[in-house]
């Protein structure tokens, strides 16, 4: 498998913990991964992610107009196979909607399992930035003696927005909100040692 390098990232792995140092500064309006953890759970494995999400004025105005902003977290584990195509063995993919309810003047976060409201946009973003113990969906048997290729990315999903805003987004960088695509190799965590990543800005 051919890996794409990132000149702005330095990766250091110490005792199962990976520290990523991001050198590039982000324009106003950004998504940054701050930390990641994969740990064992009763039913298999669970993922936790901390991020930093900053909206720019264009996105805030869209919220006030009633547009729902959908944010995606995606983590995958892929097994490399020299004799055949690489195989995705596990993943999580969450999609959470953020909207403003003008009548109640509250910000609402929702997905297919929950809906919560907040008095301020800041409070809603704090909640949006935290994913806790989300079950890892396993497609193929996971093995403790295998080094897997892991990828992680967070982004604003433009495909779920109304068509007029999708057209507007094509010509404006203000709508292209995404974290860097992070890639690393890892073994499965054990009950005594979860796998974690911290990113220093």
PDB file of C-alpha atoms in Angstrom:
ATOM      1  CA  UNK A   1       0.000   0.000   0.000  1.00  0.00           C
ATOM      2  CA  UNK A   2       1.370   3.401  -0.952  1.00  0.00           C
ATOM      3  CA  UNK A   3       1.189   6.022   1.815  1.00  0.00           C
ATOM      4  CA  UNK A   4       0.756   9.732   1.213  1.00  0.00           C
ATOM      5  CA  UNK A   5       3.096  11.859   3.285  1.00  0.00           C
ATOM      6  CA  UNK A   6       2.119  14.974   5.209  1.00  0.00           C
ATOM      7  CA  UNK A   7       4.878  17.561   5.424  1.00  0.00           C
ATOM      8  CA  UNK A   8       3.047  19.319   8.252  1.00  0.00           C
ATOM      9  CA  UNK A   9       2.799  16.294  10.545  1.00  0.00           C
ATOM     10  CA  UNK A  10       5.418  14.672  12.758  1.00  0.00           C
ATOM     11  CA  UNK A  11       4.325  11.380  14.339  1.00  0.00           C
ATOM     12  CA  UNK A  12       5.953   9.960  17.468  1.00  0.00           C
ATOM     13  CA  UNK A  13       4.751   6.683  18.988  1.00  0.00           C
ATOM     14  CA  UNK A  14       5.681   5.902  22.585  1.00  0.00           C
ATOM     15  CA  UNK A  15       4.209   2.908  24.429  1.00  0.00           C
ATOM     16  CA  UNK A  16       1.116   2.750  22.274  1.00  0.00           C
ATOM     17  CA  UNK A  17       0.458   6.485  22.472  1.00  0.00           C
ATOM     18  CA  UNK A  18       0.848   8.514  19.319  1.00  0.00           C
ATOM     19  CA  UNK A  19       1.618  12.246  19.487  1.00  0.00           C
ATOM     20  CA  UNK A  20       0.994  14.250  16.317  1.00  0.00           C
ATOM     21  CA  UNK A  21       2.378  17.745  15.978  1.00  0.00           C
ATOM     22  CA  UNK A  22       0.503  19.851  13.432  1.00  0.00           C
ATOM     23  CA  UNK A  23       2.572  22.675  12.018  1.00  0.00           C
ATOM     24  CA  UNK A  24       0.089  24.329   9.683  1.00  0.00           C
ATOM     25  CA  UNK A  25      -2.129  27.119  10.935  1.00  0.00           C
ATOM     26  CA  UNK A  26      -5.786  27.066   9.938  1.00  0.00           C
ATOM     27  CA  UNK A  27      -7.834  29.891   8.540  1.00  0.00           C
ATOM     28  CA  UNK A  28     -10.804  31.081  10.528  1.00  0.00           C
ATOM     29  CA  UNK A  29     -13.275  28.247  10.393  1.00  0.00           C
ATOM     30  CA  UNK A  30     -11.658  24.870  10.928  1.00  0.00           C
ATOM     31  CA  UNK A  31     -11.906  21.319  12.241  1.00  0.00           C
ATOM     32  CA  UNK A  32      -8.951  19.882  14.128  1.00  0.00           C
ATOM     33  CA  UNK A  33      -8.599  16.480  15.760  1.00  0.00           C
ATOM     34  CA  UNK A  34      -7.242  16.925  19.289  1.00  0.00           C
ATOM     35  CA  UNK A  35      -7.223  13.339  20.557  1.00  0.00           C
ATOM     36  CA  UNK A  36      -8.322   9.828  19.663  1.00  0.00           C
ATOM     37  CA  UNK A  37      -8.672   6.639  21.693  1.00  0.00           C
ATOM     38  CA  UNK A  38      -9.517   3.062  20.762  1.00  0.00           C
ATOM     39  CA  UNK A  39     -10.217   0.869  23.795  1.00  0.00           C
ATOM     40  CA  UNK A  40     -11.670  -2.532  24.525  1.00  0.00           C
ATOM     41  CA  UNK A  41     -15.347  -2.664  25.517  1.00  0.00           C
ATOM     42  CA  UNK A  42     -17.821  -5.302  26.648  1.00  0.00           C
ATOM     43  CA  UNK A  43     -19.038  -5.858  23.096  1.00  0.00           C
ATOM     44  CA  UNK A  44     -15.715  -5.379  21.299  1.00  0.00           C
ATOM     45  CA  UNK A  45     -14.032  -1.992  20.896  1.00  0.00           C
ATOM     46  CA  UNK A  46     -15.056   1.636  21.437  1.00  0.00           C
ATOM     47  CA  UNK A  47     -13.816   4.892  19.905  1.00  0.00           C
ATOM     48  CA  UNK A  48     -13.528   8.294  21.597  1.00  0.00           C
ATOM     49  CA  UNK A  49     -12.599  11.483  19.736  1.00  0.00           C
ATOM     50  CA  UNK A  50     -11.980  15.046  20.902  1.00  0.00           C
ATOM     51  CA  UNK A  51     -11.905  17.774  18.277  1.00  0.00           C
ATOM     52  CA  UNK A  52     -11.953  21.548  17.900  1.00  0.00           C
ATOM     53  CA  UNK A  53     -14.595  22.971  15.558  1.00  0.00           C
ATOM     54  CA  UNK A  54     -14.693  26.639  14.589  1.00  0.00           C
ATOM     55  CA  UNK A  55     -17.427  27.986  12.336  1.00  0.00           C
ATOM     56  CA  UNK A  56     -16.838  30.947  10.059  1.00  0.00           C
ATOM     57  CA  UNK A  57     -19.407  33.750   9.556  1.00  0.00           C
ATOM     58  CA  UNK A  58     -20.766  32.123   6.381  1.00  0.00           C
ATOM     59  CA  UNK A  59     -21.676  28.928   8.232  1.00  0.00           C
ATOM     60  CA  UNK A  60     -23.101  30.815  11.213  1.00  0.00           C
ATOM     61  CA  UNK A  61     -25.335  32.826   8.877  1.00  0.00           C
ATOM     62  CA  UNK A  62     -26.487  29.626   7.192  1.00  0.00           C
ATOM     63  CA  UNK A  63     -27.474  28.242  10.601  1.00  0.00           C
ATOM     64  CA  UNK A  64     -29.505  31.364  11.354  1.00  0.00           C
ATOM     65  CA  UNK A  65     -31.336  30.893   8.039  1.00  0.00           C
ATOM     66  CA  UNK A  66     -32.411  27.412   9.105  1.00  0.00           C
ATOM     67  CA  UNK A  67     -29.793  25.336   7.269  1.00  0.00           C
ATOM     68  CA  UNK A  68     -28.774  22.138   9.069  1.00  0.00           C
ATOM     69  CA  UNK A  69     -25.009  21.552   9.161  1.00  0.00           C
ATOM     70  CA  UNK A  70     -24.019  17.874   9.217  1.00  0.00           C
ATOM     71  CA  UNK A  71     -20.677  16.850  10.683  1.00  0.00           C
ATOM     72  CA  UNK A  72     -19.089  13.450  10.070  1.00  0.00           C
ATOM     73  CA  UNK A  73     -16.540  11.469  12.108  1.00  0.00           C
ATOM     74  CA  UNK A  74     -14.972   8.572  10.208  1.00  0.00           C
ATOM     75  CA  UNK A  75     -12.376   6.104  11.498  1.00  0.00           C
ATOM     76  CA  UNK A  76     -11.339   2.959   9.636  1.00  0.00           C
ATOM     77  CA  UNK A  77      -9.055  -0.018  10.181  1.00  0.00           C
ATOM     78  CA  UNK A  78      -7.642  -1.630   7.037  1.00  0.00           C
ATOM     79  CA  UNK A  79      -5.623  -4.822   6.745  1.00  0.00           C
ATOM     80  CA  UNK A  80      -2.868  -4.721   4.114  1.00  0.00           C
ATOM     81  CA  UNK A  81      -2.570  -7.823   1.944  1.00  0.00           C
ATOM     82  CA  UNK A  82       0.395  -8.215  -0.413  1.00  0.00           C
ATOM     83  CA  UNK A  83      -1.403 -10.873  -2.445  1.00  0.00           C
ATOM     84  CA  UNK A  84      -4.703  -9.026  -2.938  1.00  0.00           C
ATOM     85  CA  UNK A  85      -6.485  -5.721  -2.399  1.00  0.00           C
ATOM     86  CA  UNK A  86      -6.380  -4.167   1.066  1.00  0.00           C
ATOM     87  CA  UNK A  87      -9.389  -5.101   3.198  1.00  0.00           C
ATOM     88  CA  UNK A  88     -11.370  -2.747   5.445  1.00  0.00           C
ATOM     89  CA  UNK A  89     -12.030  -4.721   8.615  1.00  0.00           C
ATOM     90  CA  UNK A  90     -13.693  -2.171  10.920  1.00  0.00           C
ATOM     91  CA  UNK A  91     -14.975   1.385  11.035  1.00  0.00           C
ATOM     92  CA  UNK A  92     -17.107   3.989  12.708  1.00  0.00           C
ATOM     93  CA  UNK A  93     -18.953   6.682  10.796  1.00  0.00           C
ATOM     94  CA  UNK A  94     -21.169   9.111  12.664  1.00  0.00           C
ATOM     95  CA  UNK A  95     -23.189  11.986  11.230  1.00  0.00           C
ATOM     96  CA  UNK A  96     -24.557  14.661  13.574  1.00  0.00           C
ATOM     97  CA  UNK A  97     -26.777  17.559  12.529  1.00  0.00           C
ATOM     98  CA  UNK A  98     -26.465  21.048  14.016  1.00  0.00           C
ATOM     99  CA  UNK A  99     -29.362  23.462  13.513  1.00  0.00           C
ATOM    100  CA  UNK A 100     -30.804  26.630  14.980  1.00  0.00           C
ATOM    101  CA  UNK A 101     -34.458  26.723  16.066  1.00  0.00           C
ATOM    102  CA  UNK A 102     -35.563  30.326  15.616  1.00  0.00           C
ATOM    103  CA  UNK A 103     -38.763  30.088  17.706  1.00  0.00           C
ATOM    104  CA  UNK A 104     -37.016  28.778  20.819  1.00  0.00           C
ATOM    105  CA  UNK A 105     -33.676  30.442  20.003  1.00  0.00           C
ATOM    106  CA  UNK A 106     -31.863  27.229  20.809  1.00  0.00           C
ATOM    107  CA  UNK A 107     -29.237  25.209  18.963  1.00  0.00           C
ATOM    108  CA  UNK A 108     -30.044  21.534  18.446  1.00  0.00           C
ATOM    109  CA  UNK A 109     -27.731  18.563  17.909  1.00  0.00           C
ATOM    110  CA  UNK A 110     -29.304  15.370  16.603  1.00  0.00           C
ATOM    111  CA  UNK A 111     -28.630  12.064  14.898  1.00  0.00           C
ATOM    112  CA  UNK A 112     -30.645   8.859  14.539  1.00  0.00           C
ATOM    113  CA  UNK A 113     -30.318   8.086  18.270  1.00  0.00           C
ATOM    114  CA  UNK A 114     -30.623  11.388  20.151  1.00  0.00           C
ATOM    115  CA  UNK A 115     -31.599  15.063  20.072  1.00  0.00           C
ATOM    116  CA  UNK A 116     -30.318  17.687  22.517  1.00  0.00           C
ATOM    117  CA  UNK A 117     -30.745  21.460  22.647  1.00  0.00           C
ATOM    118  CA  UNK A 118     -28.390  24.196  23.878  1.00  0.00           C
ATOM    119  CA  UNK A 119     -28.842  27.858  24.697  1.00  0.00           C
ATOM    120  CA  UNK A 120     -25.722  29.023  22.838  1.00  0.00           C
ATOM    121  CA  UNK A 121     -23.801  27.994  19.736  1.00  0.00           C
ATOM    122  CA  UNK A 122     -20.681  27.703  21.865  1.00  0.00           C
ATOM    123  CA  UNK A 123     -22.335  25.120  24.125  1.00  0.00           C
ATOM    124  CA  UNK A 124     -23.565  23.136  21.119  1.00  0.00           C
ATOM    125  CA  UNK A 125     -20.084  23.091  19.585  1.00  0.00           C
ATOM    126  CA  UNK A 126     -18.539  21.879  22.845  1.00  0.00           C
ATOM    127  CA  UNK A 127     -20.890  18.893  22.770  1.00  0.00           C
ATOM    128  CA  UNK A 128     -20.352  18.324  19.041  1.00  0.00           C
ATOM    129  CA  UNK A 129     -16.594  18.178  19.556  1.00  0.00           C
ATOM    130  CA  UNK A 130     -16.793  15.141  21.842  1.00  0.00           C
ATOM    131  CA  UNK A 131     -17.499  11.581  20.742  1.00  0.00           C
ATOM    132  CA  UNK A 132     -17.470   9.143  23.660  1.00  0.00           C
ATOM    133  CA  UNK A 133     -17.187   5.335  23.607  1.00  0.00           C
ATOM    134  CA  UNK A 134     -18.810   4.852  20.215  1.00  0.00           C
ATOM    135  CA  UNK A 135     -18.926   1.138  19.283  1.00  0.00           C
ATOM    136  CA  UNK A 136     -16.558   0.077  16.514  1.00  0.00           C
ATOM    137  CA  UNK A 137     -18.396  -1.761  13.733  1.00  0.00           C
ATOM    138  CA  UNK A 138     -16.427  -4.902  12.850  1.00  0.00           C
ATOM    139  CA  UNK A 139     -16.787  -6.376   9.339  1.00  0.00           C
ATOM    140  CA  UNK A 140     -14.109  -9.062   9.477  1.00  0.00           C
ATOM    141  CA  UNK A 141     -12.314 -10.914  12.252  1.00  0.00           C
ATOM    142  CA  UNK A 142      -9.785  -8.736  14.091  1.00  0.00           C
ATOM    143  CA  UNK A 143      -6.493 -10.321  15.113  1.00  0.00           C
ATOM    144  CA  UNK A 144      -4.187  -9.230  17.911  1.00  0.00           C
ATOM    145  CA  UNK A 145      -1.009 -10.089  15.966  1.00  0.00           C
ATOM    146  CA  UNK A 146      -1.780  -7.840  12.971  1.00  0.00           C
ATOM    147  CA  UNK A 147      -0.659  -4.257  12.379  1.00  0.00           C
ATOM    148  CA  UNK A 148      -3.594  -2.401  10.828  1.00  0.00           C
ATOM    149  CA  UNK A 149      -3.610   0.790   8.774  1.00  0.00           C
ATOM    150  CA  UNK A 150      -5.780   3.340  10.575  1.00  0.00           C
ATOM    151  CA  UNK A 151      -7.316   6.504   9.108  1.00  0.00           C
ATOM    152  CA  UNK A 152      -9.285   9.281  10.795  1.00  0.00           C
ATOM    153  CA  UNK A 153     -11.008  12.342   9.340  1.00  0.00           C
ATOM    154  CA  UNK A 154     -13.755  14.756  10.409  1.00  0.00           C
ATOM    155  CA  UNK A 155     -15.628  17.008   7.981  1.00  0.00           C
ATOM    156  CA  UNK A 156     -18.709  19.083   7.178  1.00  0.00           C
ATOM    157  CA  UNK A 157     -20.923  16.962   4.911  1.00  0.00           C
ATOM    158  CA  UNK A 158     -22.079  19.174   2.049  1.00  0.00           C
ATOM    159  CA  UNK A 159     -24.038  16.368   0.372  1.00  0.00           C
ATOM    160  CA  UNK A 160     -26.766  16.639   3.035  1.00  0.00           C
ATOM    161  CA  UNK A 161     -27.346  20.349   2.486  1.00  0.00           C
ATOM    162  CA  UNK A 162     -30.066  21.911   0.289  1.00  0.00           C
ATOM    163  CA  UNK A 163     -29.093  22.062  -3.399  1.00  0.00           C
ATOM    164  CA  UNK A 164     -28.788  25.885  -3.567  1.00  0.00           C
ATOM    165  CA  UNK A 165     -26.220  25.823  -0.764  1.00  0.00           C
ATOM    166  CA  UNK A 166     -24.353  22.942  -2.420  1.00  0.00           C
ATOM    167  CA  UNK A 167     -24.035  25.067  -5.559  1.00  0.00           C
ATOM    168  CA  UNK A 168     -22.832  28.043  -3.505  1.00  0.00           C
ATOM    169  CA  UNK A 169     -20.309  25.814  -1.722  1.00  0.00           C
ATOM    170  CA  UNK A 170     -18.673  24.828  -5.030  1.00  0.00           C
ATOM    171  CA  UNK A 171     -17.280  28.320  -5.450  1.00  0.00           C
ATOM    172  CA  UNK A 172     -16.464  29.147  -1.839  1.00  0.00           C
ATOM    173  CA  UNK A 173     -13.766  27.787   0.471  1.00  0.00           C
ATOM    174  CA  UNK A 174     -15.882  28.906   3.444  1.00  0.00           C
ATOM    175  CA  UNK A 175     -17.957  25.742   3.060  1.00  0.00           C
ATOM    176  CA  UNK A 176     -15.036  23.329   2.817  1.00  0.00           C
ATOM    177  CA  UNK A 177     -14.551  22.482   6.471  1.00  0.00           C
ATOM    178  CA  UNK A 178     -12.457  19.372   7.128  1.00  0.00           C
ATOM    179  CA  UNK A 179      -9.726  18.074   9.385  1.00  0.00           C
ATOM    180  CA  UNK A 180      -6.498  16.666   8.001  1.00  0.00           C
ATOM    181  CA  UNK A 181      -6.707  13.010   7.037  1.00  0.00           C
ATOM    182  CA  UNK A 182      -4.636  11.271   9.717  1.00  0.00           C
ATOM    183  CA  UNK A 183      -3.033   7.907   8.947  1.00  0.00           C
ATOM    184  CA  UNK A 184      -0.970   5.555  11.100  1.00  0.00           C
ATOM    185  CA  UNK A 185      -0.283   1.876  11.766  1.00  0.00           C
ATOM    186  CA  UNK A 186      -1.455   0.219  14.953  1.00  0.00           C
ATOM    187  CA  UNK A 187      -2.121  -3.054  16.711  1.00  0.00           C
ATOM    188  CA  UNK A 188      -5.372  -3.695  18.552  1.00  0.00           C
ATOM    189  CA  UNK A 189      -5.574  -2.352  22.103  1.00  0.00           C
ATOM    190  CA  UNK A 190      -5.724  -4.637  25.119  1.00  0.00           C
ATOM    191  CA  UNK A 191      -7.838  -4.227  28.278  1.00  0.00           C
ATOM    192  CA  UNK A 192      -4.740  -2.941  30.091  1.00  0.00           C
ATOM    193  CA  UNK A 193      -3.501  -0.668  27.322  1.00  0.00           C
ATOM    194  CA  UNK A 194      -5.862   1.341  25.102  1.00  0.00           C
ATOM    195  CA  UNK A 195      -4.419   2.970  21.988  1.00  0.00           C
ATOM    196  CA  UNK A 196      -4.471   6.766  22.143  1.00  0.00           C
ATOM    197  CA  UNK A 197      -3.384   9.734  20.063  1.00  0.00           C
ATOM    198  CA  UNK A 198      -2.800  13.306  21.213  1.00  0.00           C
ATOM    199  CA  UNK A 199      -2.310  16.129  18.735  1.00  0.00           C
ATOM    200  CA  UNK A 200      -0.335  19.167  19.810  1.00  0.00           C
ATOM    201  CA  UNK A 201      -1.145  22.376  17.936  1.00  0.00           C
TER     202      UNK A 201
END
